[in-house]
Coordinates of C-alpha atoms in Angstrom, one line a residue:
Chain B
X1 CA -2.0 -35.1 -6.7
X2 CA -3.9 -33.8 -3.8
X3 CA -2.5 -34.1 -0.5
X4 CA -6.1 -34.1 1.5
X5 CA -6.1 -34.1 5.3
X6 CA -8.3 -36.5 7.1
X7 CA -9.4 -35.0 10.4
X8 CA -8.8 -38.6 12.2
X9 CA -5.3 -39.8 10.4
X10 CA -3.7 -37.0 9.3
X11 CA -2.4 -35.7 5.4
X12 CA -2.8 -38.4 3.1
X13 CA -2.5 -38.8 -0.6
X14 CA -5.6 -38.5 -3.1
X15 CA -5.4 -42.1 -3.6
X16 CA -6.6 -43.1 -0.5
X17 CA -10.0 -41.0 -0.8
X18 CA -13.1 -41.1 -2.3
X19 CA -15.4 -37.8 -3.2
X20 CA -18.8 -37.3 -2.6
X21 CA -19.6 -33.9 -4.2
X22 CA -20.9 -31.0 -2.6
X23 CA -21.6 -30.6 0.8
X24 CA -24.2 -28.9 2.9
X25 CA -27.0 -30.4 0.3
X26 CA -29.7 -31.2 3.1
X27 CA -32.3 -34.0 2.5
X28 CA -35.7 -32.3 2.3
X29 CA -37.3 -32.4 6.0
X30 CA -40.8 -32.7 4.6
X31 CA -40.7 -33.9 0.9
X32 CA -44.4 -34.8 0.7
X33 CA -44.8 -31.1 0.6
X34 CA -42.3 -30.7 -2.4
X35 CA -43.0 -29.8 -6.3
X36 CA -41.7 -31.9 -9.1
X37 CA -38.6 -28.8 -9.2
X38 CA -38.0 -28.8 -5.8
X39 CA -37.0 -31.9 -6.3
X40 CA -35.1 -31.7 -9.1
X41 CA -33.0 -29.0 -8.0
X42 CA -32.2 -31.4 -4.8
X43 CA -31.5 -34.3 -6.4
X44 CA -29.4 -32.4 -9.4
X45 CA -28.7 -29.3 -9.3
X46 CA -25.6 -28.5 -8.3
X47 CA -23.9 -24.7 -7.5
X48 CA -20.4 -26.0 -9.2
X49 CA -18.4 -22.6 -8.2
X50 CA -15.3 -21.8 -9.9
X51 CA -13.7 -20.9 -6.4
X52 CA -14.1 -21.8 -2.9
X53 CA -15.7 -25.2 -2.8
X54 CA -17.0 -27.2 0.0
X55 CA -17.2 -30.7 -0.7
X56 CA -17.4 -34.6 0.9
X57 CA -14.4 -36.8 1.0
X58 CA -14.6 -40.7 2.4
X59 CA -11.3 -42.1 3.9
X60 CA -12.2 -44.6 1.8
X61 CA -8.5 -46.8 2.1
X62 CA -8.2 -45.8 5.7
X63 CA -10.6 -44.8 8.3
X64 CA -13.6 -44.7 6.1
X65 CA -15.2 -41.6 7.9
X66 CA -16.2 -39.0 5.9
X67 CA -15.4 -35.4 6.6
X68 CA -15.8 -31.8 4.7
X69 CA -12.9 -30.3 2.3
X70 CA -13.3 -26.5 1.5
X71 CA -11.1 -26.1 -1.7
X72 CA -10.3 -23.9 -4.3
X73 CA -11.7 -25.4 -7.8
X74 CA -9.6 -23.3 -9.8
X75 CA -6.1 -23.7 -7.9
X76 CA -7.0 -26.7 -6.3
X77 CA -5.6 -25.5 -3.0
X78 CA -7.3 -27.0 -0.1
X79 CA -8.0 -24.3 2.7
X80 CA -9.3 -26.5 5.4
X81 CA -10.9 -30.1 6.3
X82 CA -13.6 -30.2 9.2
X83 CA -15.7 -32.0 10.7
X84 CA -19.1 -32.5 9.5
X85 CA -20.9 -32.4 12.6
X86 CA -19.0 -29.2 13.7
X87 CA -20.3 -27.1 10.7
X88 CA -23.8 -26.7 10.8
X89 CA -25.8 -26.8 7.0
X90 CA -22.4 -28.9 5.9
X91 CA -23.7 -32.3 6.0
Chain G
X1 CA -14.8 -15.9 -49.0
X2 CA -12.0 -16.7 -51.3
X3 CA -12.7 -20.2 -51.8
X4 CA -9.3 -23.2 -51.0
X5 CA -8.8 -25.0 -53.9
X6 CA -5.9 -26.5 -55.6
X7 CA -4.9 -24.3 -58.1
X8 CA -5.0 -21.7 -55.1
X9 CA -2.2 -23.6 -53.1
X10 CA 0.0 -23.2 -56.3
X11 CA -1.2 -19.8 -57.4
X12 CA -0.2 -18.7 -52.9
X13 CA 2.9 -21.0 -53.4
X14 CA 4.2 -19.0 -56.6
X15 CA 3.9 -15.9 -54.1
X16 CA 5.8 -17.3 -51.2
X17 CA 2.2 -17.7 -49.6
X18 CA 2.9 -13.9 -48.4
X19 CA -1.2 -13.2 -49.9
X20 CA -3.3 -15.6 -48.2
X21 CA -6.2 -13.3 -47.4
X22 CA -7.1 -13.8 -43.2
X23 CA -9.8 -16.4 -42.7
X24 CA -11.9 -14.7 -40.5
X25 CA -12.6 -10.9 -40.1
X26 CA -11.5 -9.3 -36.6
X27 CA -14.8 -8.2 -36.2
X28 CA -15.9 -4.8 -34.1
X29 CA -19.4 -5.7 -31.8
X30 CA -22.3 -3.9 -33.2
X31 CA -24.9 -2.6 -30.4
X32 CA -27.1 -5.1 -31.0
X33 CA -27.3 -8.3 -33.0
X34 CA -30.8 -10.5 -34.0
X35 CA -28.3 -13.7 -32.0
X36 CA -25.6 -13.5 -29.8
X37 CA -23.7 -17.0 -29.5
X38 CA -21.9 -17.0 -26.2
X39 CA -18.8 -19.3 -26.8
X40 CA -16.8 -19.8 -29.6
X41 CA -15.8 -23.3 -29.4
X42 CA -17.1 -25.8 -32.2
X43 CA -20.4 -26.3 -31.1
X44 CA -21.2 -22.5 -30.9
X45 CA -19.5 -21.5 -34.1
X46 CA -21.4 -24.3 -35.7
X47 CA -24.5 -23.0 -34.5
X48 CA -24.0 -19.7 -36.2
X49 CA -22.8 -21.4 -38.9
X50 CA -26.2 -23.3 -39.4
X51 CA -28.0 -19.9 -37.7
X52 CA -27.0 -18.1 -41.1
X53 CA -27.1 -21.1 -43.9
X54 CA -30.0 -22.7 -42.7
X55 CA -32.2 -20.1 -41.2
X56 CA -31.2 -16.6 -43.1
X57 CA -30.4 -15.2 -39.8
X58 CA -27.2 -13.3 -40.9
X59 CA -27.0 -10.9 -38.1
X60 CA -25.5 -13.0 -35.7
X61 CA -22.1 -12.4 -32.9
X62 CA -20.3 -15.3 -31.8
X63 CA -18.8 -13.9 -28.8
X64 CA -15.1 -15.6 -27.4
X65 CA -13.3 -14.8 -24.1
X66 CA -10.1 -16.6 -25.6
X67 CA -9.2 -17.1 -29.2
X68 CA -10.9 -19.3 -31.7
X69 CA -9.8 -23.4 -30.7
X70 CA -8.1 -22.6 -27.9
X71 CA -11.0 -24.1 -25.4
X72 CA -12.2 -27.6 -25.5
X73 CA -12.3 -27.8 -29.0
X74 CA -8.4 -27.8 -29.4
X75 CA -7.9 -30.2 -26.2
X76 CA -10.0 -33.3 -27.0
X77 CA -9.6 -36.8 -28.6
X78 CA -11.1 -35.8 -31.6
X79 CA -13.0 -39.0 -31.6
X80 CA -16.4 -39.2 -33.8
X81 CA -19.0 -41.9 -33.9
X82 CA -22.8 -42.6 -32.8
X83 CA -23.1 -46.1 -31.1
X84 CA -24.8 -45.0 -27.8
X85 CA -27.7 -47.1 -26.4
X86 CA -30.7 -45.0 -26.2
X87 CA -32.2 -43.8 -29.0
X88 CA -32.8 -40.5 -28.3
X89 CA -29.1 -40.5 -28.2
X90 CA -27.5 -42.2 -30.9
X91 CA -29.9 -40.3 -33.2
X92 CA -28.6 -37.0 -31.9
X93 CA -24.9 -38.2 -32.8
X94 CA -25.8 -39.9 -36.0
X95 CA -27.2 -36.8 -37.6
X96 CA -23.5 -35.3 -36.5
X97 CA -21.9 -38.0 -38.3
X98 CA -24.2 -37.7 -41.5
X99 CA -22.9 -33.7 -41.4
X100 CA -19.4 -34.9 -40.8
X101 CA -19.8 -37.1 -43.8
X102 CA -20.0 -34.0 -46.1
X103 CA -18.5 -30.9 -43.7
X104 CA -15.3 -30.5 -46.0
X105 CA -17.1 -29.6 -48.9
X106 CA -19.5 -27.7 -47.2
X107 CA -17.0 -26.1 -45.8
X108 CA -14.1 -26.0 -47.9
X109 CA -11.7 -26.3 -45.7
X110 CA -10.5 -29.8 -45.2
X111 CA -11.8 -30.9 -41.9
X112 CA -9.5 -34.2 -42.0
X113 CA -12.6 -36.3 -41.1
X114 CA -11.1 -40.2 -41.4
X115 CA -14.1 -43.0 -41.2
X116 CA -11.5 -45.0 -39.6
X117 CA -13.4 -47.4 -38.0
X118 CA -13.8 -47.9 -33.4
X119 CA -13.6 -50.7 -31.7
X120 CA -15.5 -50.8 -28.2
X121 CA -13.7 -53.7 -26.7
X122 CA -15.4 -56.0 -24.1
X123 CA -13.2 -57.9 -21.5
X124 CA -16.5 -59.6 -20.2
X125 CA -19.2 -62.3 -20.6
X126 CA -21.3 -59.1 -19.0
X127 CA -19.5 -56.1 -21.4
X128 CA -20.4 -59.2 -24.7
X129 CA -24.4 -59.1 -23.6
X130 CA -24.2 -55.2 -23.1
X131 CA -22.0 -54.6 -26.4
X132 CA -24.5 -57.3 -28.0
X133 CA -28.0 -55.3 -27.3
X134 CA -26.2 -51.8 -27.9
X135 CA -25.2 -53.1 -31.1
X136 CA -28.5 -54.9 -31.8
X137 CA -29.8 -51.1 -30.8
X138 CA -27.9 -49.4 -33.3
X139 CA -29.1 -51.2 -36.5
X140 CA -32.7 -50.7 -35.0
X141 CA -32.6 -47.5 -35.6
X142 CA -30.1 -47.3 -39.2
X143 CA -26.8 -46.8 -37.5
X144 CA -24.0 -49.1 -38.8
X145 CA -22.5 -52.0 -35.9
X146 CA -21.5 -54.8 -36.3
X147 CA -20.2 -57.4 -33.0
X148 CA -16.5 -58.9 -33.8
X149 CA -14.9 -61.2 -32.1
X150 CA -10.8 -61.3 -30.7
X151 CA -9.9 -63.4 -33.5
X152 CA -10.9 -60.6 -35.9
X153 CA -10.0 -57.9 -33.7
X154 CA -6.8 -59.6 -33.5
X155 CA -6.9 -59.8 -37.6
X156 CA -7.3 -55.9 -37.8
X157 CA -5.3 -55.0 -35.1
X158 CA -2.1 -57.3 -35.0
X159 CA -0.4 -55.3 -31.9
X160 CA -3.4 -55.7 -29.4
X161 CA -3.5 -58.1 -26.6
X162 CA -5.7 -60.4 -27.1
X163 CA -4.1 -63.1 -25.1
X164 CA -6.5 -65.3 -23.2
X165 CA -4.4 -65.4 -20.1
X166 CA -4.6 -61.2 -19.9
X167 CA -5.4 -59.7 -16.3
X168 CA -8.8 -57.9 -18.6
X169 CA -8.8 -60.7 -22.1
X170 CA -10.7 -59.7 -25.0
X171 CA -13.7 -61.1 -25.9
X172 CA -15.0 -59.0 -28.5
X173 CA -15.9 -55.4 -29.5
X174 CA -18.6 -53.3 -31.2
X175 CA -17.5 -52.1 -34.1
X176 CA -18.7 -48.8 -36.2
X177 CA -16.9 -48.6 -39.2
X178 CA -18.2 -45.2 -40.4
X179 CA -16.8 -43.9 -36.9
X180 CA -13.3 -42.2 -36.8
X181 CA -11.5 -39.0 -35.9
X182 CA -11.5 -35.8 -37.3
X183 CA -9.0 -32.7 -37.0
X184 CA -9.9 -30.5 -34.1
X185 CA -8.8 -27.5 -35.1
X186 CA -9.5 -27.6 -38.6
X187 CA -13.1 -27.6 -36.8
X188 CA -13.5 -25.0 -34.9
X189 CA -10.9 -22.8 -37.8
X190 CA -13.5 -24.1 -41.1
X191 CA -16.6 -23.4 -39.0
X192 CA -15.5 -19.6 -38.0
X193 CA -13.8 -19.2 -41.7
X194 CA -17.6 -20.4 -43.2
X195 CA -20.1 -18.4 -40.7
X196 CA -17.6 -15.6 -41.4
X197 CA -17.9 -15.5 -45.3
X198 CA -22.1 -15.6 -44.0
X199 CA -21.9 -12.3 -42.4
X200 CA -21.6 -13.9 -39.2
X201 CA -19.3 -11.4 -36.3
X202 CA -16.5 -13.3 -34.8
X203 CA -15.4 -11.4 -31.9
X204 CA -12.8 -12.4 -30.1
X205 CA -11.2 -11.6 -26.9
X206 CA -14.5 -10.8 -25.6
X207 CA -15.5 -12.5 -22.0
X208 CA -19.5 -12.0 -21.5
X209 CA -19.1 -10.8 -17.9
X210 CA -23.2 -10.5 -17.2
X211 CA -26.5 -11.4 -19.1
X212 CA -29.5 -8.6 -19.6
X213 CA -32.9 -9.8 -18.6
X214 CA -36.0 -7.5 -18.7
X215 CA -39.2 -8.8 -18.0
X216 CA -38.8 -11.9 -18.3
X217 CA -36.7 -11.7 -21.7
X218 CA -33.0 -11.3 -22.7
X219 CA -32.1 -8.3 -23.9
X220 CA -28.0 -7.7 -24.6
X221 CA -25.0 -9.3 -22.6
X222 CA -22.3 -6.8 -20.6
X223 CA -19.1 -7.5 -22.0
X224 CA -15.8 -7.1 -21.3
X225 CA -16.0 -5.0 -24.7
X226 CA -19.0 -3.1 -23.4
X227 CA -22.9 -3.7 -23.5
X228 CA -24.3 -5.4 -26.6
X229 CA -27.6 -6.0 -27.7
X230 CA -29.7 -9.2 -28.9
X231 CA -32.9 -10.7 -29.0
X232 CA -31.7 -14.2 -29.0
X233 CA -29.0 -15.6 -26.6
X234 CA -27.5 -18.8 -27.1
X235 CA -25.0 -19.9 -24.4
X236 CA -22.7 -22.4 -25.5
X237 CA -19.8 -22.2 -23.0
X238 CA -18.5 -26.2 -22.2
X239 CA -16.5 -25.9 -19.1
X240 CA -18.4 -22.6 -17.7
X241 CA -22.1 -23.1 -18.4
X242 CA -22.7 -23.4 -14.7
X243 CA -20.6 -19.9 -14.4
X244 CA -23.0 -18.3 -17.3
X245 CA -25.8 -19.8 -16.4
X246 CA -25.8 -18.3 -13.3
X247 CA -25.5 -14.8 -14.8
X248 CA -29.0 -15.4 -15.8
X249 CA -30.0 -16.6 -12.6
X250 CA -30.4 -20.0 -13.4
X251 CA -28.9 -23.3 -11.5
X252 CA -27.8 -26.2 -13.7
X253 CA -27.6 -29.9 -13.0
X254 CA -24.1 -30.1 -13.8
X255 CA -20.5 -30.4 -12.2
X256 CA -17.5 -29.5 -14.3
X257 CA -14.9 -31.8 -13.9
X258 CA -11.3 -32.2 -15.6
X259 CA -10.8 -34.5 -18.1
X260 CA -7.4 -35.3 -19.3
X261 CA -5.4 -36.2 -22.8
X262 CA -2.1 -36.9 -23.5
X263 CA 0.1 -37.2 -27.0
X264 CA 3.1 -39.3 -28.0
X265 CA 6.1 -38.7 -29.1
X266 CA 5.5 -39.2 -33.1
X267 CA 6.0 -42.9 -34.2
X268 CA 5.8 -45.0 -37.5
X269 CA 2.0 -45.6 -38.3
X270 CA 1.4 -48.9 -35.7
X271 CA -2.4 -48.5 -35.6
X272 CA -5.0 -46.9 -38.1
X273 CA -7.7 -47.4 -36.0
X274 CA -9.6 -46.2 -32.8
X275 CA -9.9 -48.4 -30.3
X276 CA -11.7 -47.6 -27.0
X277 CA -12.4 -50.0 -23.8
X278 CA -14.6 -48.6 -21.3
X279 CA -13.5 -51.8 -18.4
X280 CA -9.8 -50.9 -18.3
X281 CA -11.2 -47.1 -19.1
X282 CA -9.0 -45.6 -22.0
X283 CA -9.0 -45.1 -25.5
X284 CA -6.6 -44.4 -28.2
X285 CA -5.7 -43.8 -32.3
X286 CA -2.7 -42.6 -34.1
X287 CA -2.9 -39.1 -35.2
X288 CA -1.8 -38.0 -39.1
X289 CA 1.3 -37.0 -37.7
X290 CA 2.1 -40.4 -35.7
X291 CA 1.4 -39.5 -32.3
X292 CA -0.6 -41.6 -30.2
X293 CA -3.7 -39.6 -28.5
X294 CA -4.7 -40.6 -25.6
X295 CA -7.7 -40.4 -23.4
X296 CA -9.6 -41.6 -20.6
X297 CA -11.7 -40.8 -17.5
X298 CA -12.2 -37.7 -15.9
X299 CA -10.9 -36.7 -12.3
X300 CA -13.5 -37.5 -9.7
X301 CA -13.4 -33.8 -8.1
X302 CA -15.0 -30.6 -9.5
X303 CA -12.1 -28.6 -11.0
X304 CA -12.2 -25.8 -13.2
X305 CA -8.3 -25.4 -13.2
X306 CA -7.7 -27.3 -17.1
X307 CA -5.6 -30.1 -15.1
X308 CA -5.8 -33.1 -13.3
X309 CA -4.1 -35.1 -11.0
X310 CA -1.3 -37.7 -11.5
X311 CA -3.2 -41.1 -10.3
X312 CA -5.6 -40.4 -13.5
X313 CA -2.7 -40.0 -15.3
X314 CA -1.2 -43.7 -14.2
X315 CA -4.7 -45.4 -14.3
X316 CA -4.6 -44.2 -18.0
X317 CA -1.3 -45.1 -19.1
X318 CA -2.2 -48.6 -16.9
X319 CA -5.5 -49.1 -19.5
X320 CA -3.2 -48.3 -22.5
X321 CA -0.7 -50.8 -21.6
X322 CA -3.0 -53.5 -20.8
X323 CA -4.3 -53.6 -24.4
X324 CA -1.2 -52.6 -26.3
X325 CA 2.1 -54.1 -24.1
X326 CA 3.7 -52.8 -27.1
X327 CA 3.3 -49.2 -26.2
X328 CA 5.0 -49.7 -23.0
X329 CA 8.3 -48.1 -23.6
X330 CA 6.6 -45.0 -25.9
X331 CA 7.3 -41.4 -24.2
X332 CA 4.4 -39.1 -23.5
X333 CA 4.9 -35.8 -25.6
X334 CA 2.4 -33.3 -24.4
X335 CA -0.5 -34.0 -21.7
X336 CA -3.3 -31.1 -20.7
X337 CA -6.6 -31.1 -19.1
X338 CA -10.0 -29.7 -20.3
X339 CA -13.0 -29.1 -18.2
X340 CA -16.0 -31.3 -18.9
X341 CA -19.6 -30.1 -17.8
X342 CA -21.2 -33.5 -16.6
X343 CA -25.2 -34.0 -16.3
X344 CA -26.5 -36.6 -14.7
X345 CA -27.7 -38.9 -17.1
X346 CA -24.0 -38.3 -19.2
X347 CA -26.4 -36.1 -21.7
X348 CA -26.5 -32.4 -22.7
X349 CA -28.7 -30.2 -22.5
X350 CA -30.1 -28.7 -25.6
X351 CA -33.1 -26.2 -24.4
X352 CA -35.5 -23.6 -24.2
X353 CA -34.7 -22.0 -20.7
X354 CA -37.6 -20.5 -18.4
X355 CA -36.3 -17.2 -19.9
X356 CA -37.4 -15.9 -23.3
X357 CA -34.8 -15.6 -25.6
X358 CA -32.5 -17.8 -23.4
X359 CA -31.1 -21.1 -24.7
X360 CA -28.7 -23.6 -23.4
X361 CA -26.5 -25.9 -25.1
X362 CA -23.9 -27.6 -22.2
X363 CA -23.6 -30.6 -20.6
X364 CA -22.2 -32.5 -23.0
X365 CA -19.5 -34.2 -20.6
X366 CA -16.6 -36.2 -22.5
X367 CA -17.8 -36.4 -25.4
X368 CA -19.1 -33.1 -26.7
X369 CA -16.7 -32.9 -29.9
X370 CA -18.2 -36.0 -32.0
X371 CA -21.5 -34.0 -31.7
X372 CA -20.0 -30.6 -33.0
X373 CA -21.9 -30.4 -36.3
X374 CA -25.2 -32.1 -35.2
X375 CA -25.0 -30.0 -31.9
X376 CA -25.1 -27.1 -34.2
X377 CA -27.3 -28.2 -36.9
X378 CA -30.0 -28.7 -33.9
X379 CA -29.6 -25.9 -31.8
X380 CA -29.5 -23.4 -34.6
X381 CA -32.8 -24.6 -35.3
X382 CA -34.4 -24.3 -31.8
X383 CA -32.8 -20.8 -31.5
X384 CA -34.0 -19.6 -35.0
X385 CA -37.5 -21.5 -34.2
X386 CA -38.1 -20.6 -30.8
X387 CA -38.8 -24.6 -30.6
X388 CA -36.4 -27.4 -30.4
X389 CA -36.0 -29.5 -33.4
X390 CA -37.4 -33.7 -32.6
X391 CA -34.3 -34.7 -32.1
X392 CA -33.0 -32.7 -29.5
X393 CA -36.6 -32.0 -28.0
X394 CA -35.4 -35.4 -25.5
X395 CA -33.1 -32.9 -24.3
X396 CA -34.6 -30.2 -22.8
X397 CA -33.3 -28.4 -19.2
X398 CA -37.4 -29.8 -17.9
X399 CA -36.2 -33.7 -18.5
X400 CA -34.7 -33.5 -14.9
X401 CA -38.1 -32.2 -13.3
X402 CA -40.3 -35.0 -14.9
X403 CA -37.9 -37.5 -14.7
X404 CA -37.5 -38.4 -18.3
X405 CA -33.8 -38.8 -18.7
X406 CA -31.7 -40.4 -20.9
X407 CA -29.1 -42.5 -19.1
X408 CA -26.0 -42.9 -21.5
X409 CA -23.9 -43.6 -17.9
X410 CA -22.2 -46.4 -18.8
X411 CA -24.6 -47.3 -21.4
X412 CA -22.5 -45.2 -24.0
X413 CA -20.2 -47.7 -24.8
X414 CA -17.4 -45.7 -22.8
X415 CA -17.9 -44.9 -18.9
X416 CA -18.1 -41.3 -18.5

């Protein structure tokens, strides 16, 4: 079980969150100007490291904010959670 | 290859089995091979397996950072059938099933493969249409289903609940009758023991730490026992293939995930089926020894640590209990985790790559080991022909640029 920290109520248990996958993946500001594999690789590529990892979580039975987790994906350690908006390229 | 037989057994039995000859060689890497096989799970020893029977190419390494069935191979639910939706799909898995119909004799080495029958159990007026139209799919296309309803379900399998006043009641299922399980190990161990007796270089111990490319083309691997050469490189690494892939510089729609299983203590035989509900999300059969093995979804986090956490533990057991109240008071044995490379259409990928020489086979989620012969059989083919074979041309690394995907999400019979 993960014990995750949410920035606005405090450590938590796994349960109460959802995840959202990797974080930093920034919508395309001008997709008309895209090829088909630019697109692809922002709709489904993924890096999937097997280490430090930063990812979304949603507070989803509590707050329901979401916030960035940077965690290890081989120990499963969490290092820290942030705030989105305070880590530029992290959204 | 000394061949198994029965008069063997005795002869090795009269000799206090002190002379069985070792079933694989402990091969030294040559500097360079015609095929390197990254990965020596099932679906990699299989495809050097097929590389040498089918296509004469004899001078083949299957290369293995662990021991042979010690990866996902050795930690799945051994379950085998080919009722998915799409057909692109359930003729991929049907030709595995047609191979597992004759892989002990071709073999010969007894791959335990039991036509046992699964159930995919609906709970729903909506999981009766879907189960109706996959079934209806299925005999389209020459694959055996048939829809039941609880009263025979309940005929067939006298300890399920399929009391109307459940929390999830039975409606129905899909049923596959020439579905079943087969022995994991004895996989992985009769496909090394066969590609051996071929010629075929099982090295073990062996972690491919970096992957040659000169203009354009593979040309060897950096191991962690030195450089070796190849023409050919097939990477068939379930669990890493993001981690692999990127030694060739290539990014992969996939996130590995853990997926867990879990064993009984042994009981008296209670069920001799497989039965498999993708609402309350769990499946289960009774192993030859009496254990129950148990299975279900994967954790929702990327994880590459071979464990999971607890709640998917619970939400399992919860799924088991719902269908079988009987099972309520049975002790878990043994419970591990294996890491599941997830696409996002829940298909592999089975491809060409935009380097030459390069091919991928990953991405087959949770339920890579029903595929292992068919996997094989196919990507031998595309490796040996520098083309993919029709039925895994559908599953190319390009479907996710032109948008032709195969969505088995759900569709599968079983959520992913």
């Amino acid at each position: 079980m993960l014990l995750i920290e949410c920035p606005w109520c405090g450590e938590r248990a796994e349960t109460e969150f959802s995840y959202g996958g990797e974080a930093g993946i920034e919508r395309p500001a001008e997709p008309d100007t895209l090829t088909d594999a630019e697109w692809a690789d922002y709709l489904f590529c993924r890096s999937n490291p097997r280490g430090p990892h930063k990812e979304l979580w949603n507070h989803a039975q509590g707050c329901r904010r979401w916030f960035g987790v940077e965690r290890d994906t081989v120990t499963y350690r969490i290092e820290r959670s942030y705030l989105l908006h305070e880590s530029q390229g992290d959204m | 290859m000394k061949r198994y037989s029965a008069l063997g057994l005795l002869r090795n039995a009269l000799s206090h089995n002190r002379n069985w000859p070792e079933a694989w060689r402990s091969a030294e890497p040559k500097k360079h091979y015609d095929a390197i096989i990254v990965g020596g799970g099932g679906h990699g020893l299989a495809t050097a397996y097929y590389l040498a029977k089918v296509h004469g190419m004899r001078n083949v390494a299957v290369l293995e950072k662990g021991w042979i069935g010690g990866g996902n191979t050795g930690r799945n639910t051994t379950i085998v059938r080919s009722n998915y939706l799409w057909t692109e799909a359930s003729l991929l898995y049907e030709k595995s099933i047609q191979l597992w119909e004759g892989l002990s004799q071709d073999l010969n080495y007894n791959v335990m493969f039991s036509q046992r029958g699964v159930y995919n159990i609906g709970h729903s007026l909506q999981d009766m249409r879907d189960i109706e139209r996959r079934v209806n799919a299925n005999r389209l296309v020459g694959i055996d289903a048939e829809v039941v309803d609880a009263a025979q379900i309940k005929k067939a399998i006298p300890h399920i609940n399929t009391s109307a006043t459940a929390r999830y009641p039975i409606l129905g299922a899909s049923l596959q009758r020439r579905a079943g399980v087969a022995r994991h190990d004895a996989v992985a161990w009769g496909f090394a023991r066969a590609a051996d007796a071929l010629g075929v270089d099982i090295i073990e111990q062996c972690e491919v730490t970096g992957i040659d490319v000169e203009g354009g083309k593979v040309v060897g691997v950096q191991s962690s026992r030195g450089r070796i050469g190849a023409d050919k490189i097939g990477v068939v690494v379930a669990g890493n293939a993001s981690v692999v892939a990127a030694m060739a510089g290539l990014r992969l729609p996939i996130e590995s995930h853990p997926l867990q299983a879990f064993v009984s203590e042994p009981l008296k035989p209670v069920l001799d089926t497989v039965v498999m509900s993708g609402a309350v999300h769990g499946y289960i059969s009774q192993s030859d020894k009496g254990e129950l093995v148990i299975g279900a979804g994967i954790d929702a986090y990327n994880g590459y640590g071979q464990r999971g956490s607890f709640p998917t533990i619970e939400h399992t057991m919860q799924a088991i209990i719902e269908l079988f109240p009987i099972f309520s008071r049975v002790r878990m044995l043994r419970l591990w985790g294996g890491i599941v490379d997830v696409c996002p259409d829940a298909c592999p990928i089975l491809s060409k790559t935009p380097i030459d020489g390069l091919f991928l086979n990953c991405g087959w989620g949770t339920g890579g080991f029903k595929a292992t012969p068919g996997s094989g059989w196919v990507f031998a083919h595309t490796i040996a022909n520098d083309e993919p074979h029709e039925l895994n041309a559908p599953f190319s690394l390009e479907r996710f640029t032109s948008g032709a995907l195969i969505d088995e999400h759900g569709a599968a019979a079983v959520a992913h």
